[in-house]
Amino acid sequence: MNKLMLLLTLVIGQAVFSQKQQIDYLFTNVNIVTMNNETILKNKDVAVKDGKITGIVNTKKGSYEPLKTIDCKGKYLTPTLADAHVHLPDDEKELEKVLTLDLINGVTKIRSMRGDIKHLEWKKKYNAPNSIYPKMYLSGIPVHRSQDFTNEQLEQYVKSSKSAGFDFIKILSIKNKDIFTQLDKLAKENNIKMAGHFPSDPKGVVISDEIIFNSNLNSMEHLGGLIGEPASFESRIKSMKEKNVFSCPTLRWYEIAYGEFDLNLVQKQRGIEYIDPKIVASWVDKTTKYREKMGEKALEEELDLYAKEIDERLKVIKRLNSEGIKLLLSPDSSSKFIVPGFGMMQEMQLYKKAGLSNFDVLKSATVNYANYTNDSSFGTIETGKNADFLILSKNPLENIQALESIEGIFFNNNYLNKTKLEELANSVLPSKN
């Protein structure tokens, strides 16, 4: 009798042990760029259920029963990207086009840097569960030096920004030191961060570095306060490192704004086909007229001057990265000739030009953005985190341009294969609208 009971126990135990875990998706034979380090996890299966990664195991070693299996043999899996400096368009139809252009380039998170009340409704709509569109992280209506707040008005502004659902306060500029210190006090009381332009200007409003770097301003745009201010450079680098202040350089915007581009090549750049030809023609016309008006000699002198500043910006980016100051990534596609989504690669190439490794470039658009938003559910590929990843045909740590050949995207519990991505891309061509 005892032997029979023992046999039954063993049989039941083996049956339970051999039961397969039911999941939604199984991505097989894939090489994983986890972004925890530069080591590639080769030949793995990634199990996904309810939009979460439930397991990462050696290929053919897992016990899963998937509803759908995606064979990724020879391909690479890496976190999706974040564009950290976006200006949302006024029109919702144009917004959907911008979000689609971001998505087909692997961008599933965007940080809006010039908030508007209507953006809250857009956030509710497009950040909905299972939406395919990139998740928006919104600034409140920006603070500007033309605004002379009373203490009561400033308190109402901060409280309403927080309660309405804005994620942070954007500082374009500030009228005086008193408004900045009061704004910071209220931001701390209401637990809302600030981001934006460096608030002190030697030619205008001067605010001490002690006040700035002890404030709730934890992200600074465009390398403000670092370019052209050598006397303060070293101390500010030290303060940024000590206070964990993020930096979003937006270098591509400066390249275009400063005319550091070949007019013929920029008309042939990847993604330009998604911009209305009439708009491109107007950009070309304005640029041509400006250059002709300047004259060859004056234009050459201007370009040389700006080229030196661009070089300074590249050196600052390299220094920030070497100091461990967290870089965010964005081309700031509010400028002419910068196509939303497609400009991300141009910004990445500039980070490469500054001397950053492919790993550090990718980190600026994945891990660092997750750290900035204080959201540990994404940014790396790990069991328990959101299934939020790209499938690439090549290794981006070897060649960053692998990001231009996306085979599939999993985001927000949606799997978009190459065919679906091509359909989305075609839907926003000017000829389709």
Short mmCIF file of C-alpha atoms in Angstrom, two decimals:
data_model
loop_
_atom_site.label_atom_id
_atom_site.label_comp_id
_atom_site.label_asym_id
_atom_site.label_seq_id
_atom_site.Cartn_x
_atom_site.Cartn_y
_atom_site.Cartn_z
CA MET A 1 0.00 0.00 0.00
CA ASN A 2 2.78 2.41 0.92
CA LYS A 3 4.58 1.64 -2.35
CA LEU A 4 1.38 2.34 -4.32
CA MET A 5 0.88 5.69 -2.58
CA LEU A 6 4.49 6.64 -3.25
CA LEU A 7 4.11 5.76 -6.95
CA LEU A 8 0.90 7.81 -7.25
CA THR A 9 2.60 10.78 -5.55
CA LEU A 10 5.51 10.65 -7.99
CA VAL A 11 3.22 10.42 -11.03
CA ILE A 12 1.05 13.33 -9.86
CA GLY A 13 4.14 15.39 -9.02
CA GLN A 14 5.65 14.85 -12.47
CA ALA A 15 2.35 15.76 -14.14
CA VAL A 16 2.11 19.01 -12.19
CA PHE A 17 5.76 19.81 -12.85
CA SER A 18 5.39 19.18 -16.58
CA GLN A 19 2.35 21.44 -17.00
CA LYS A 20 3.10 24.26 -19.37
CA GLN A 21 2.55 27.87 -18.42
CA GLN A 22 -0.03 29.56 -20.64
CA ILE A 23 1.17 32.86 -22.09
CA ASP A 24 0.15 35.25 -24.85
CA TYR A 25 3.38 35.44 -26.86
CA LEU A 26 6.66 33.60 -27.06
CA PHE A 27 9.52 35.29 -28.92
CA THR A 28 11.98 32.52 -29.69
CA ASN A 29 15.68 32.24 -30.66
CA VAL A 30 16.33 35.92 -30.02
CA ASN A 31 19.47 37.78 -28.90
CA ILE A 32 18.71 40.27 -26.13
CA VAL A 33 20.26 43.69 -25.60
CA THR A 34 19.08 44.05 -22.00
CA MET A 35 20.61 47.55 -21.50
CA ASN A 36 21.70 46.52 -18.01
CA ASN A 37 25.15 46.12 -19.54
CA GLU A 38 26.75 45.50 -22.92
CA THR A 39 26.51 41.71 -22.71
CA ILE A 40 24.21 40.13 -25.30
CA LEU A 41 22.02 37.28 -24.02
CA LYS A 42 22.13 34.89 -26.97
CA ASN A 43 19.50 32.42 -28.15
CA LYS A 44 16.79 33.18 -25.62
CA ASP A 45 13.03 32.78 -25.52
CA VAL A 46 11.05 35.70 -24.13
CA ALA A 47 7.63 34.91 -22.66
CA VAL A 48 4.96 37.63 -22.55
CA LYS A 49 1.62 37.58 -20.76
CA ASP A 50 -0.73 40.52 -20.21
CA GLY A 51 1.89 42.91 -21.54
CA LYS A 52 4.58 41.79 -19.08
CA ILE A 53 7.75 39.78 -19.57
CA THR A 54 7.09 36.64 -17.52
CA GLY A 55 10.23 34.73 -18.41
CA ILE A 56 13.56 34.83 -20.25
CA VAL A 57 14.98 31.34 -20.76
CA ASN A 58 17.38 29.46 -22.98
CA THR A 59 15.73 28.51 -26.25
CA LYS A 60 13.80 25.23 -26.02
CA LYS A 61 14.32 25.04 -22.26
CA GLY A 62 11.09 26.78 -21.22
CA SER A 63 7.73 25.20 -20.42
CA TYR A 64 5.35 27.59 -22.13
CA GLU A 65 2.13 27.23 -24.06
CA PRO A 66 1.85 30.45 -26.11
CA LEU A 67 -1.16 31.65 -28.03
CA LYS A 68 1.31 32.98 -30.60
CA THR A 69 4.96 32.18 -31.30
CA ILE A 70 7.27 34.66 -33.06
CA ASP A 71 10.46 33.13 -34.44
CA CYS A 72 13.24 35.71 -34.04
CA LYS A 73 16.19 33.58 -35.08
CA GLY A 74 19.22 35.77 -35.75
CA LYS A 75 17.40 38.92 -34.61
CA TYR A 76 17.96 41.26 -31.66
CA LEU A 77 15.56 42.45 -29.00
CA THR A 78 16.16 45.82 -27.34
CA PRO A 79 14.07 48.36 -25.35
CA THR A 80 11.98 50.88 -27.26
CA LEU A 81 13.09 54.51 -27.40
CA ALA A 82 12.04 57.80 -25.81
CA ASP A 83 12.13 61.26 -27.40
CA ALA A 84 12.69 63.61 -24.47
CA HIS A 85 11.98 67.00 -26.07
CA VAL A 86 8.85 67.29 -28.20
CA HIS A 87 6.56 70.18 -29.09
CA LEU A 88 3.11 68.80 -29.80
CA PRO A 89 1.30 70.22 -32.87
CA ASP A 90 -1.88 72.30 -32.51
CA ASP A 91 -4.02 70.00 -34.64
CA GLU A 92 -5.04 66.51 -33.44
CA LYS A 93 -4.83 65.00 -36.92
CA GLU A 94 -1.26 66.27 -37.19
CA LEU A 95 -0.62 64.90 -33.70
CA GLU A 96 -1.62 61.41 -34.84
CA LYS A 97 0.78 61.72 -37.76
CA VAL A 98 3.63 62.78 -35.46
CA LEU A 99 2.89 59.94 -33.04
CA THR A 100 2.83 57.47 -35.93
CA LEU A 101 6.17 58.72 -37.28
CA ASP A 102 7.63 58.32 -33.81
CA LEU A 103 6.21 54.83 -33.45
CA ILE A 104 7.54 53.46 -36.75
CA ASN A 105 10.98 54.63 -35.62
CA GLY A 106 10.76 52.71 -32.36
CA VAL A 107 9.76 55.66 -30.15
CA THR A 108 7.09 54.70 -27.62
CA LYS A 109 7.61 57.53 -25.08
CA ILE A 110 7.67 61.28 -25.65
CA ARG A 111 8.17 64.22 -23.30
CA SER A 112 6.16 67.26 -24.34
CA MET A 113 8.02 70.46 -23.47
CA ARG A 114 5.36 73.11 -24.06
CA GLY A 115 2.10 72.16 -22.41
CA ASP A 116 -1.44 73.18 -23.21
CA ILE A 117 -4.75 72.39 -21.52
CA LYS A 118 -5.93 70.35 -24.53
CA HIS A 119 -2.89 68.09 -24.13
CA LEU A 120 -4.51 66.60 -21.03
CA GLU A 121 -7.38 65.25 -23.14
CA TRP A 122 -4.90 63.95 -25.70
CA LYS A 123 -2.94 62.25 -22.93
CA LYS A 124 -6.09 60.56 -21.66
CA LYS A 125 -6.98 59.40 -25.17
CA TYR A 126 -3.60 58.33 -26.52
CA ASN A 127 -2.13 56.99 -23.27
CA ALA A 128 -5.12 54.67 -22.91
CA PRO A 129 -4.53 50.97 -22.14
CA ASN A 130 -3.60 49.04 -25.29
CA SER A 131 -3.14 52.21 -27.37
CA ILE A 132 -0.46 51.76 -30.02
CA TYR A 133 0.59 55.39 -29.80
CA PRO A 134 3.62 56.61 -27.82
CA LYS A 135 2.99 57.45 -24.20
CA MET A 136 3.01 61.19 -23.48
CA TYR A 137 4.78 62.74 -20.51
CA LEU A 138 3.45 66.30 -20.30
CA SER A 139 4.76 69.65 -19.14
CA GLY A 140 2.38 72.19 -17.73
CA ILE A 141 1.74 75.51 -19.44
CA PRO A 142 5.25 77.05 -19.51
CA VAL A 143 6.48 79.74 -17.16
CA HIS A 144 7.83 82.78 -19.06
CA ARG A 145 9.61 85.99 -18.06
CA SER A 146 6.63 88.07 -19.26
CA GLN A 147 4.56 86.62 -16.40
CA ASP A 148 4.59 88.61 -13.17
CA PHE A 149 2.92 86.21 -10.73
CA THR A 150 1.64 87.16 -7.32
CA ASN A 151 2.26 84.52 -4.66
CA GLU A 152 -1.41 83.55 -4.79
CA GLN A 153 -1.34 83.19 -8.60
CA LEU A 154 1.83 81.13 -8.45
CA GLU A 155 0.34 78.84 -5.82
CA GLN A 156 -2.77 78.34 -7.95
CA TYR A 157 -0.63 77.65 -11.02
CA VAL A 158 1.44 74.95 -9.31
CA LYS A 159 -1.48 73.27 -7.55
CA SER A 160 -3.66 73.25 -10.67
CA SER A 161 -0.77 71.92 -12.80
CA LYS A 162 -0.35 69.01 -10.38
CA SER A 163 -4.04 68.25 -9.88
CA ALA A 164 -4.86 68.50 -13.60
CA GLY A 165 -2.40 65.74 -14.40
CA PHE A 166 0.62 67.52 -15.86
CA ASP A 167 3.80 65.60 -15.09
CA PHE A 168 6.17 68.53 -14.52
CA ILE A 169 6.52 72.30 -14.77
CA LYS A 170 8.32 73.79 -17.77
CA ILE A 171 10.46 76.89 -17.35
CA LEU A 172 11.05 78.81 -20.58
CA SER A 173 12.43 81.82 -18.71
CA ILE A 174 11.76 83.60 -15.43
CA LYS A 175 11.01 87.22 -14.58
CA ASN A 176 13.12 87.40 -11.43
CA LYS A 177 14.80 85.46 -8.65
CA ASP A 178 11.89 85.86 -6.21
CA ILE A 179 9.44 84.19 -8.60
CA PHE A 180 11.87 81.30 -9.16
CA THR A 181 12.42 80.70 -5.45
CA GLN A 182 8.69 80.83 -4.71
CA LEU A 183 7.95 78.56 -7.67
CA ASP A 184 10.53 76.08 -6.40
CA LYS A 185 9.10 76.19 -2.86
CA LEU A 186 5.63 75.39 -4.19
CA ALA A 187 6.93 72.69 -6.52
CA LYS A 188 8.57 70.94 -3.57
CA GLU A 189 5.44 71.26 -1.44
CA ASN A 190 3.31 69.78 -4.22
CA ASN A 191 5.86 67.13 -5.22
CA ILE A 192 6.19 68.17 -8.85
CA LYS A 193 9.49 68.47 -10.70
CA MET A 194 10.58 71.32 -12.96
CA ALA A 195 12.43 71.17 -16.27
CA GLY A 196 13.48 73.60 -18.96
CA HIS A 197 15.95 76.29 -19.87
CA PHE A 198 18.72 77.29 -17.50
CA PRO A 199 16.99 80.09 -15.53
CA SER A 200 20.00 82.36 -14.96
CA ASP A 201 21.39 84.62 -17.67
CA PRO A 202 24.48 86.84 -17.20
CA LYS A 203 22.87 89.39 -19.54
CA GLY A 204 19.47 89.28 -17.85
CA VAL A 205 18.04 87.72 -14.69
CA VAL A 206 20.80 86.37 -12.47
CA ILE A 207 20.00 83.55 -10.05
CA SER A 208 22.76 81.96 -8.02
CA ASP A 209 23.85 78.43 -8.83
CA GLU A 210 23.25 77.51 -5.19
CA ILE A 211 19.55 78.31 -5.57
CA ILE A 212 19.26 76.61 -8.98
CA PHE A 213 20.99 73.35 -8.06
CA ASN A 214 19.08 73.00 -4.80
CA SER A 215 15.76 73.46 -6.59
CA ASN A 216 13.32 70.94 -8.07
CA LEU A 217 14.71 71.69 -11.54
CA ASN A 218 16.07 68.25 -12.43
CA SER A 219 16.32 68.49 -16.23
CA MET A 220 18.06 71.21 -18.22
CA GLU A 221 17.59 71.66 -21.96
CA HIS A 222 19.95 72.64 -24.80
CA LEU A 223 23.11 72.64 -22.61
CA GLY A 224 22.01 75.96 -21.13
CA GLY A 225 24.36 77.34 -18.49
CA LEU A 226 27.25 75.29 -19.91
CA ILE A 227 27.83 76.78 -23.37
CA GLY A 228 29.68 80.07 -23.46
CA GLU A 229 30.07 80.32 -19.68
CA PRO A 230 33.60 79.00 -18.96
CA ALA A 231 33.87 80.62 -15.52
CA SER A 232 30.94 78.57 -14.20
CA PHE A 233 31.42 75.44 -16.30
CA GLU A 234 33.34 73.21 -13.88
CA SER A 235 31.26 74.07 -10.82
CA ARG A 236 28.03 73.47 -12.73
CA ILE A 237 29.24 70.11 -14.01
CA LYS A 238 30.01 69.16 -10.41
CA SER A 239 26.59 70.35 -9.22
CA MET A 240 24.74 68.48 -11.98
CA LYS A 241 26.53 65.30 -11.00
CA GLU A 242 25.92 65.74 -7.26
CA LYS A 243 22.25 66.68 -7.66
CA ASN A 244 21.46 64.11 -10.38
CA VAL A 245 20.34 66.74 -12.90
CA PHE A 246 19.55 65.36 -16.36
CA SER A 247 20.60 67.05 -19.60
CA CYS A 248 18.83 67.04 -22.98
CA PRO A 249 21.22 68.69 -25.51
CA THR A 250 18.98 68.67 -28.67
CA LEU A 251 22.05 69.09 -30.87
CA ARG A 252 20.33 68.39 -34.19
CA TRP A 253 18.13 71.45 -33.65
CA TYR A 254 21.26 73.61 -33.40
CA GLU A 255 22.80 72.06 -36.50
CA ILE A 256 19.74 73.04 -38.52
CA ALA A 257 19.14 76.42 -36.85
CA TYR A 258 22.78 77.36 -37.39
CA GLY A 259 22.74 76.33 -41.05
CA GLU A 260 25.29 73.54 -40.56
CA PHE A 261 23.81 71.36 -43.28
CA ASP A 262 24.03 70.68 -47.00
CA LEU A 263 20.80 71.92 -48.58
CA ASN A 264 20.85 69.22 -51.25
CA LEU A 265 21.48 66.36 -48.84
CA VAL A 266 18.87 67.47 -46.32
CA GLN A 267 16.21 67.27 -49.04
CA LYS A 268 17.13 63.61 -49.59
CA GLN A 269 17.35 62.57 -45.95
CA ARG A 270 15.54 59.53 -44.64
CA GLY A 271 11.94 60.38 -43.71
CA ILE A 272 11.63 63.62 -45.69
CA GLU A 273 8.98 61.92 -47.86
CA TYR A 274 6.56 62.20 -44.93
CA ILE A 275 6.64 66.00 -45.04
CA ASP A 276 4.33 67.79 -47.46
CA PRO A 277 6.45 68.73 -50.54
CA LYS A 278 5.07 72.27 -50.36
CA ILE A 279 6.40 72.66 -46.84
CA VAL A 280 9.80 71.28 -47.84
CA ALA A 281 9.86 73.66 -50.82
CA SER A 282 9.15 76.62 -48.53
CA TRP A 283 12.00 75.57 -46.21
CA VAL A 284 14.35 75.34 -49.17
CA ASP A 285 13.21 78.70 -50.52
CA LYS A 286 13.68 80.52 -47.20
CA THR A 287 17.09 78.92 -46.64
CA THR A 288 18.24 79.78 -50.18
CA LYS A 289 17.10 83.38 -49.92
CA TYR A 290 18.78 83.81 -46.53
CA ARG A 291 22.08 82.42 -47.81
CA GLU A 292 21.95 84.57 -50.95
CA LYS A 293 21.15 87.67 -48.89
CA MET A 294 24.07 86.99 -46.55
CA GLY A 295 26.55 86.72 -49.39
CA GLU A 296 29.25 84.11 -49.73
CA LYS A 297 31.84 85.70 -47.44
CA ALA A 298 29.48 86.67 -44.62
CA LEU A 299 27.78 83.28 -44.79
CA GLU A 300 31.11 81.49 -44.58
CA GLU A 301 32.10 83.54 -41.54
CA GLU A 302 28.76 82.83 -39.86
CA LEU A 303 28.98 79.11 -40.55
CA ASP A 304 32.55 79.00 -39.19
CA LEU A 305 31.44 80.78 -36.02
CA TYR A 306 28.54 78.40 -35.47
CA ALA A 307 30.69 75.38 -36.33
CA LYS A 308 32.93 76.28 -33.39
CA GLU A 309 29.93 76.38 -31.10
CA ILE A 310 28.69 73.02 -32.38
CA ASP A 311 32.15 71.62 -31.67
CA GLU A 312 31.94 73.04 -28.14
CA ARG A 313 28.56 71.38 -27.70
CA LEU A 314 29.98 68.04 -28.80
CA LYS A 315 32.79 68.33 -26.26
CA VAL A 316 30.32 69.21 -23.50
CA ILE A 317 28.17 66.17 -24.35
CA LYS A 318 31.23 63.93 -24.10
CA ARG A 319 32.21 65.50 -20.78
CA LEU A 320 28.72 65.12 -19.32
CA ASN A 321 28.66 61.47 -20.29
CA SER A 322 32.14 60.78 -18.93
CA GLU A 323 31.11 62.36 -15.61
CA GLY A 324 28.12 60.04 -15.37
CA ILE A 325 25.60 62.86 -15.80
CA LYS A 326 22.52 61.31 -17.38
CA LEU A 327 21.86 62.43 -20.94
CA LEU A 328 18.40 62.33 -22.47
CA LEU A 329 17.96 62.20 -26.24
CA SER A 330 15.94 64.30 -28.67
CA PRO A 331 16.55 66.13 -31.95
CA ASP A 332 13.83 68.68 -30.99
CA SER A 333 11.89 68.21 -34.22
CA SER A 334 10.18 71.61 -33.90
CA SER A 335 12.68 72.93 -36.47
CA LYS A 336 12.54 72.81 -40.26
CA PHE A 337 14.16 69.79 -41.94
CA ILE A 338 13.82 67.61 -38.81
CA VAL A 339 11.28 64.83 -39.29
CA PRO A 340 9.63 63.50 -36.10
CA GLY A 341 10.90 60.03 -35.26
CA PHE A 342 13.48 60.03 -38.03
CA GLY A 343 15.44 62.82 -36.34
CA MET A 344 16.27 60.45 -33.48
CA MET A 345 18.91 58.69 -35.57
CA GLN A 346 20.42 62.04 -36.58
CA GLU A 347 20.72 62.97 -32.90
CA MET A 348 22.24 59.57 -32.14
CA GLN A 349 24.84 60.07 -34.84
CA LEU A 350 25.79 63.38 -33.24
CA TYR A 351 26.23 61.67 -29.87
CA LYS A 352 28.47 59.20 -31.68
CA LYS A 353 30.39 62.12 -33.17
CA ALA A 354 30.85 63.43 -29.62
CA GLY A 355 32.61 60.16 -28.77
CA LEU A 356 29.86 58.19 -27.03
CA SER A 357 29.65 54.42 -27.44
CA ASN A 358 26.58 52.82 -29.00
CA PHE A 359 25.64 51.53 -25.54
CA ASP A 360 25.72 55.03 -24.03
CA VAL A 361 23.76 56.45 -26.97
CA LEU A 362 21.06 53.82 -26.49
CA LYS A 363 21.12 54.40 -22.74
CA SER A 364 20.19 58.06 -23.24
CA ALA A 365 16.97 57.01 -25.03
CA THR A 366 16.05 54.06 -22.78
CA VAL A 367 17.45 53.59 -19.27
CA ASN A 368 18.07 57.28 -18.61
CA TYR A 369 14.55 58.27 -19.64
CA ALA A 370 13.09 55.60 -17.35
CA ASN A 371 15.25 56.97 -14.52
CA TYR A 372 14.13 60.51 -15.31
CA THR A 373 10.44 59.60 -15.12
CA ASN A 374 11.13 57.48 -12.01
CA ASP A 375 9.40 54.55 -13.69
CA SER A 376 11.13 51.20 -13.27
CA SER A 377 8.64 49.29 -15.45
CA PHE A 378 10.57 49.93 -18.67
CA GLY A 379 14.01 50.87 -20.00
CA THR A 380 15.62 47.44 -19.69
CA ILE A 381 14.67 43.91 -20.74
CA GLU A 382 14.03 41.88 -17.60
CA THR A 383 11.50 39.43 -16.23
CA GLY A 384 8.71 41.32 -14.48
CA LYS A 385 9.08 44.49 -16.56
CA ASN A 386 6.75 45.70 -19.28
CA ALA A 387 7.07 43.93 -22.60
CA ASP A 388 8.25 47.11 -24.29
CA PHE A 389 10.80 46.27 -26.95
CA LEU A 390 11.98 46.41 -30.54
CA ILE A 391 12.97 43.49 -32.73
CA LEU A 392 15.89 44.37 -35.00
CA SER A 393 17.61 42.48 -37.78
CA LYS A 394 21.07 43.55 -36.55
CA ASN A 395 22.87 44.31 -33.30
CA PRO A 396 22.57 48.05 -32.39
CA LEU A 397 25.60 47.82 -30.10
CA GLU A 398 27.70 47.07 -33.19
CA ASN A 399 25.93 49.48 -35.53
CA ILE A 400 23.51 52.09 -34.19
CA GLN A 401 21.84 52.25 -37.60
CA ALA A 402 20.36 48.84 -36.89
CA LEU A 403 17.53 50.92 -35.42
CA GLU A 404 16.58 51.91 -38.95
CA SER A 405 15.52 48.33 -39.73
CA ILE A 406 12.80 47.49 -37.23
CA GLU A 407 11.26 44.05 -37.71
CA GLY A 408 8.65 44.43 -34.99
CA ILE A 409 7.55 46.39 -31.93
CA PHE A 410 5.88 45.14 -28.77
CA PHE A 411 4.39 47.94 -26.70
CA ASN A 412 1.35 48.43 -24.48
CA ASN A 413 0.36 44.80 -25.04
CA ASN A 414 0.37 45.28 -28.83
CA TYR A 415 2.57 43.39 -31.25
CA LEU A 416 3.21 45.31 -34.47
CA ASN A 417 5.04 43.23 -37.06
CA LYS A 418 6.91 44.60 -40.05
CA THR A 419 3.83 44.49 -42.28
CA LYS A 420 1.76 46.48 -39.77
CA LEU A 421 4.54 49.04 -39.35
CA GLU A 422 4.72 49.48 -43.12
CA GLU A 423 0.94 49.99 -43.24
CA LEU A 424 1.18 52.67 -40.54
CA ALA A 425 4.06 54.34 -42.38
CA ASN A 426 2.12 54.42 -45.65
CA SER A 427 -0.96 55.84 -43.90
CA VAL A 428 0.82 59.10 -43.03
CA LEU A 429 2.42 59.78 -46.40
CA PRO A 430 1.29 63.19 -47.76
CA SER A 431 -0.26 61.45 -50.79
CA LYS A 432 -2.61 59.57 -48.42
CA ASN A 433 -3.83 62.76 -46.75
#
